[in-house]
PDB file of C-alpha atoms in Angstrom:
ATOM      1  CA  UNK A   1     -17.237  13.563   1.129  1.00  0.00           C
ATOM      2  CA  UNK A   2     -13.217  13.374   1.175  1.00  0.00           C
ATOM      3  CA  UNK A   3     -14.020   9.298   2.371  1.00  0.00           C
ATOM      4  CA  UNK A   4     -16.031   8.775  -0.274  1.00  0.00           C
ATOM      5  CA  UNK A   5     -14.296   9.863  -2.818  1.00  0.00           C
ATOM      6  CA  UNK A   6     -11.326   7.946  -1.436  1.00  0.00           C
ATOM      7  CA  UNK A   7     -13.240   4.683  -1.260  1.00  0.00           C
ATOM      8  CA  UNK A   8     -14.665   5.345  -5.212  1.00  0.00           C
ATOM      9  CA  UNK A   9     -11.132   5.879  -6.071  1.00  0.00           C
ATOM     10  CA  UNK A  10      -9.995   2.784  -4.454  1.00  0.00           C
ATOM     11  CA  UNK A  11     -12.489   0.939  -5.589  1.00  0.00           C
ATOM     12  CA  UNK A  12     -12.289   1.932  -9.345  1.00  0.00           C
ATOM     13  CA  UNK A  13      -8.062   0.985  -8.467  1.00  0.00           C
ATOM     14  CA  UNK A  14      -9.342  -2.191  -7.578  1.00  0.00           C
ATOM     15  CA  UNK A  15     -12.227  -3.325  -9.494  1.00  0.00           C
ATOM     16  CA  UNK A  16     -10.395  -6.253 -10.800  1.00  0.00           C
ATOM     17  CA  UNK A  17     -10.614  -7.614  -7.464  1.00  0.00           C
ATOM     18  CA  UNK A  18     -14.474  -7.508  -8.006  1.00  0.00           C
ATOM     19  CA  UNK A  19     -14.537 -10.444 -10.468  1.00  0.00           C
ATOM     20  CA  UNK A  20     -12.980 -12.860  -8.181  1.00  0.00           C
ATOM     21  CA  UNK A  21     -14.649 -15.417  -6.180  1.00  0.00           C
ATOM     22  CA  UNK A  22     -13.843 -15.935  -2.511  1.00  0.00           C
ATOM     23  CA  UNK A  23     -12.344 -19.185  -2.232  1.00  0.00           C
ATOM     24  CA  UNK A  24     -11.877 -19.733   1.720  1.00  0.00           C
ATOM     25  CA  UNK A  25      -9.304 -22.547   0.826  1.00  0.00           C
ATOM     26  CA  UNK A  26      -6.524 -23.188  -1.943  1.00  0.00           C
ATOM     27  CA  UNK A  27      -6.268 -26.479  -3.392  1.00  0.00           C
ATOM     28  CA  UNK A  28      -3.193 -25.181  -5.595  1.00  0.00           C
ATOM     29  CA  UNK A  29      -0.042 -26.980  -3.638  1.00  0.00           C
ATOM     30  CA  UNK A  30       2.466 -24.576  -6.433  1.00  0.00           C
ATOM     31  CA  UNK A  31       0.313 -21.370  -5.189  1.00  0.00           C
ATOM     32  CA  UNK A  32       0.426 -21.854  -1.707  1.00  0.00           C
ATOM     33  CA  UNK A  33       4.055 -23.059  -1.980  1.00  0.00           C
ATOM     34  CA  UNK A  34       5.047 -19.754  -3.775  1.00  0.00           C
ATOM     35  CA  UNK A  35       2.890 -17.969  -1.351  1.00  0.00           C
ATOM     36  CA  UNK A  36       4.288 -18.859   1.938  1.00  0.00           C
ATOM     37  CA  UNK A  37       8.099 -18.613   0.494  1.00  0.00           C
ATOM     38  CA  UNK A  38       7.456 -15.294  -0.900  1.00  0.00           C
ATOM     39  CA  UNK A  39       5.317 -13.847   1.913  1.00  0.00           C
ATOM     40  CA  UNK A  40       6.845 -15.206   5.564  1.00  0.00           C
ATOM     41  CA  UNK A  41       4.876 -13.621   7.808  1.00  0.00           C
ATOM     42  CA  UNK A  42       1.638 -12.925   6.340  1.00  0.00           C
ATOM     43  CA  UNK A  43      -1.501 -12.474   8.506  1.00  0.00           C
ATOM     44  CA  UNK A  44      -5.369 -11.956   7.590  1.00  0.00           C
ATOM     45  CA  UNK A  45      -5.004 -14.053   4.443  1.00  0.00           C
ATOM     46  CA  UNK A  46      -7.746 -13.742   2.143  1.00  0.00           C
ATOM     47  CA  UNK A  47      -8.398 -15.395  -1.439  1.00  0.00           C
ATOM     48  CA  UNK A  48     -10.194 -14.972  -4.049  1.00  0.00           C
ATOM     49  CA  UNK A  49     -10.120 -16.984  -7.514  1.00  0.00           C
ATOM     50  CA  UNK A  50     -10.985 -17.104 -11.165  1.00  0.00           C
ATOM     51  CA  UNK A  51     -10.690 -19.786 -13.731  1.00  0.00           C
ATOM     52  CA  UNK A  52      -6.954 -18.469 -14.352  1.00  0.00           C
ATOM     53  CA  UNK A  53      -6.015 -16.660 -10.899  1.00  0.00           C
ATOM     54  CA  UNK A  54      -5.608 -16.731  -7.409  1.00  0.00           C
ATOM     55  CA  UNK A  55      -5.533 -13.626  -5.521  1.00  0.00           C
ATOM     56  CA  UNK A  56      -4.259 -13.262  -1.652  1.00  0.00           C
ATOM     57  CA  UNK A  57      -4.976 -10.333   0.239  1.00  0.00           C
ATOM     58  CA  UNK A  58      -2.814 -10.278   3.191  1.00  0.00           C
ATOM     59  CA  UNK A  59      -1.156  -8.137   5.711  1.00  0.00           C
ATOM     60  CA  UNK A  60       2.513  -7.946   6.228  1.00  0.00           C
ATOM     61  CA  UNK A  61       4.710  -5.591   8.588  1.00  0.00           C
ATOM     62  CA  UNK A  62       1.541  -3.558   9.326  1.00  0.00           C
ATOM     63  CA  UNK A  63       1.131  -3.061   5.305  1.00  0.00           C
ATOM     64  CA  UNK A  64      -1.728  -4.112   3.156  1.00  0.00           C
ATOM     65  CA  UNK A  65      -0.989  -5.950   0.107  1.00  0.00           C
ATOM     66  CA  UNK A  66      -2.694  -8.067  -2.629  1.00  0.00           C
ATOM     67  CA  UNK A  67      -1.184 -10.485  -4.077  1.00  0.00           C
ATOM     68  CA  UNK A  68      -2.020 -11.924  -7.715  1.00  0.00           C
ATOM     69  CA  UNK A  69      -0.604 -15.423  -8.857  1.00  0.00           C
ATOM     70  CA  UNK A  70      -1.704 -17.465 -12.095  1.00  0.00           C
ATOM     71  CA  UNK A  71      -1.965 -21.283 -11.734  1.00  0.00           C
ATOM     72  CA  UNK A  72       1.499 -22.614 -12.093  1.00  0.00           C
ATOM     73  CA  UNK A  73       2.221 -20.462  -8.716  1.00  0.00           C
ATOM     74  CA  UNK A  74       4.355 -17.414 -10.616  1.00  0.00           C
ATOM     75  CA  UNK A  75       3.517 -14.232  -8.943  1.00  0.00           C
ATOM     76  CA  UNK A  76       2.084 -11.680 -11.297  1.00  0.00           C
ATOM     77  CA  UNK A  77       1.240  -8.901  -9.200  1.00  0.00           C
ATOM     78  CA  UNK A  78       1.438  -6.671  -6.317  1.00  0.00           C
ATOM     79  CA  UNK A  79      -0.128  -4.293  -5.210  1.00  0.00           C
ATOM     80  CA  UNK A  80       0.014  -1.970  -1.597  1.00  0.00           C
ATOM     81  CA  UNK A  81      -0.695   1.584   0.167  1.00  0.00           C
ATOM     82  CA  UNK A  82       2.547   3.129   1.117  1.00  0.00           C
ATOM     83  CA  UNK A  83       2.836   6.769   2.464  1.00  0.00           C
ATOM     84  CA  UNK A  84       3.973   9.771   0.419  1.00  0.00           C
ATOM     85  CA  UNK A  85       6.903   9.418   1.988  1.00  0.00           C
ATOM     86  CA  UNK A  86       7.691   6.314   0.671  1.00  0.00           C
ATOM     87  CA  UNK A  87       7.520   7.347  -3.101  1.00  0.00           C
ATOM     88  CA  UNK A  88      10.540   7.990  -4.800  1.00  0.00           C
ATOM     89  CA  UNK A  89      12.183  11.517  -4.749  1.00  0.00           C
ATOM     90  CA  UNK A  90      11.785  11.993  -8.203  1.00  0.00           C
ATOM     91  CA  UNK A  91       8.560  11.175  -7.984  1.00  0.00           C
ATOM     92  CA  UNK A  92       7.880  13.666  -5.094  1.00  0.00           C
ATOM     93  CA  UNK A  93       9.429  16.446  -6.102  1.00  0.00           C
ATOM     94  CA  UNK A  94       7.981  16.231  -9.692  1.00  0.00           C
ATOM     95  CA  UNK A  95       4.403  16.442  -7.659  1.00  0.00           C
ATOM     96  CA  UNK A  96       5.455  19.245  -5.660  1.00  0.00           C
ATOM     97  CA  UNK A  97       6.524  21.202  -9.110  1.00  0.00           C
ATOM     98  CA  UNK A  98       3.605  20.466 -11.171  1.00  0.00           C
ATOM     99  CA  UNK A  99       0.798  20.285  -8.026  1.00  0.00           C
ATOM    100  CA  UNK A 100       2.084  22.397  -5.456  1.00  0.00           C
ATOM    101  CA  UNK A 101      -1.647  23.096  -3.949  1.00  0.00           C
ATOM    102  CA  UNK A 102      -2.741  19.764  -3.556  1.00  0.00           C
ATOM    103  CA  UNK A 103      -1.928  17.087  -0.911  1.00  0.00           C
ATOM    104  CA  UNK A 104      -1.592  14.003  -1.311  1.00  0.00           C
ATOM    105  CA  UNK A 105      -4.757  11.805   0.111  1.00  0.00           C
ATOM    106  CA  UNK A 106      -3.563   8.254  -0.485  1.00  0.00           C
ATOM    107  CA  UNK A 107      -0.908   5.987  -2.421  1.00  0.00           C
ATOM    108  CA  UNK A 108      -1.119   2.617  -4.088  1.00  0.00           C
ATOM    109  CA  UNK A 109       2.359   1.008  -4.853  1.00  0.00           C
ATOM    110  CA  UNK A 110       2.033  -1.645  -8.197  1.00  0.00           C
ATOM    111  CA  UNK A 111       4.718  -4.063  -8.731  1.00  0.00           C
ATOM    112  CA  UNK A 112       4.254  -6.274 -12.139  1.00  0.00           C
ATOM    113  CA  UNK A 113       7.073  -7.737 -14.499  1.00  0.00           C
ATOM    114  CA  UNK A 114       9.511  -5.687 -12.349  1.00  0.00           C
ATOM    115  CA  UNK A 115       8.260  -2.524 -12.933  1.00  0.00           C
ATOM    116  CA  UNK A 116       7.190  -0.578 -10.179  1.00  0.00           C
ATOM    117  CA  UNK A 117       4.198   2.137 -10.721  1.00  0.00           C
ATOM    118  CA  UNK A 118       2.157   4.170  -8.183  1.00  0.00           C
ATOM    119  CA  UNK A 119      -1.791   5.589  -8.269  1.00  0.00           C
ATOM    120  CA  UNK A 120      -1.596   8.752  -6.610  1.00  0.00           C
ATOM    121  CA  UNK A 121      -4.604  10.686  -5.113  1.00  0.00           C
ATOM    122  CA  UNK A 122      -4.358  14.479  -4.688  1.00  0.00           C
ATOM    123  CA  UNK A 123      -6.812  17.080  -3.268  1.00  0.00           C
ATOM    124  CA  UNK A 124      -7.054  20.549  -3.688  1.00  0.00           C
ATOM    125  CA  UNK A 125      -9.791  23.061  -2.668  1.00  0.00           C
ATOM    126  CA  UNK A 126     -11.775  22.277  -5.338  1.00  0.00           C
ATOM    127  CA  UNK A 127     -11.568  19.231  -6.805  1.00  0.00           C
ATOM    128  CA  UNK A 128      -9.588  15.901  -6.544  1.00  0.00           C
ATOM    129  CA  UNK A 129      -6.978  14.443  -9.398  1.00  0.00           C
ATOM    130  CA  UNK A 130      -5.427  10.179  -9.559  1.00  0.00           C
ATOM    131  CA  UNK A 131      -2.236  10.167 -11.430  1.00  0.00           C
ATOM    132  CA  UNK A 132      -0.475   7.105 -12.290  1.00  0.00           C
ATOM    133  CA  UNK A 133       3.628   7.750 -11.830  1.00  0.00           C
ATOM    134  CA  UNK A 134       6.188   5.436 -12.371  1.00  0.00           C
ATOM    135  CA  UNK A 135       9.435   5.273 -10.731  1.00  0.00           C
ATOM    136  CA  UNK A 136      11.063   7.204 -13.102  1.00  0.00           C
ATOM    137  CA  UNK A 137       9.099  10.431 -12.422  1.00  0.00           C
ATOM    138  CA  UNK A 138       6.660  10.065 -15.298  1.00  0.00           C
ATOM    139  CA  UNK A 139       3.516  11.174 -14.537  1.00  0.00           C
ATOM    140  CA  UNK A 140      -0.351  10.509 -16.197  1.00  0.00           C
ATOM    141  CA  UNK A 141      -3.193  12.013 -14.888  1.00  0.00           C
ATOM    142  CA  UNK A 142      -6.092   9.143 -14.920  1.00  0.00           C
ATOM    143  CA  UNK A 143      -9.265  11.334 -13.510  1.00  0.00           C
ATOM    144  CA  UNK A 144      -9.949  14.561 -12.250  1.00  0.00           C
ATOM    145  CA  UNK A 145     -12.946  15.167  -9.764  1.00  0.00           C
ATOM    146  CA  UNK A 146     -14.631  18.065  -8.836  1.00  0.00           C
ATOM    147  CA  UNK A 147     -15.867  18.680  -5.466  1.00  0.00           C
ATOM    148  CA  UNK A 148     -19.609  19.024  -5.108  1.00  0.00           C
TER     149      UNK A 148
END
């Protein structure tokens, strides 16, 4: 049950990604140009496309990321799982105050217009609860589910 719930919640993270076509190749020279400078070392490149974005997702130093770019090659987005070690301490120990009886299942780093924000599954006993946090320590709960 604890997977599935973790794949819903991932999935409703990423439902964007839904509405993109896979596009096996990129005829975009800018895109691929600002791809490979910003992301040396990428491996297990996939993209996807609409009529106004690309979207690689790639791994990179053993991390998942996505990727989203518009058509002039300017990157939008990103998006990755880090560990709950890798939050910020204000960010951890404002969890630890407010949820000290649930753990922390997954992360999901955002980076967009150079702010950085985090979706943040916890699990308690009874139920689960996704907050959104931003760097700053700010947090918004987004859902609360119960355990059957």
């Amino acid at each position: 049950m604890k997977k599935l719930i973790a794949i819903l919640t991932i999935a409703a993270v990423f439902s964007s990604s839904a509405l993109f076509a896979r596009d096996a190749t990129v005829n975009n020279k800018k895109v691929m140009d600002a791809f490979n400078k910003e992301f040396v070392g990428a491996s297990d490149v996939s993209w996807y496309s609409t009529a106004d974005k690309y979207v690689a997702k790639f791994t990179i130093k053993a991390s998942k990321v996505t990727a989203h770019f518009d058509r002039d090659g300017n990157l939008l987005a990103t998006s990755r799982y880090i560990t709950d070690t890798e939050l910020p301490l204000n960010v951890i120990t404002r969890l630890m105050k407010k949820f000290p009886d649930q753990k922390i299942q997954n992360v999901v780093e955002y980076e967009a217009e150079g702010a950085t924000t985090y979706v943040i599954t916890l699990e308690s006993d009874s139920h689960w609860t996704v907050l959104k946090a931003a760097s700053t320590g700010g947090l918004t709960t987004l859902k609360k589910l119960r355990k059957a």
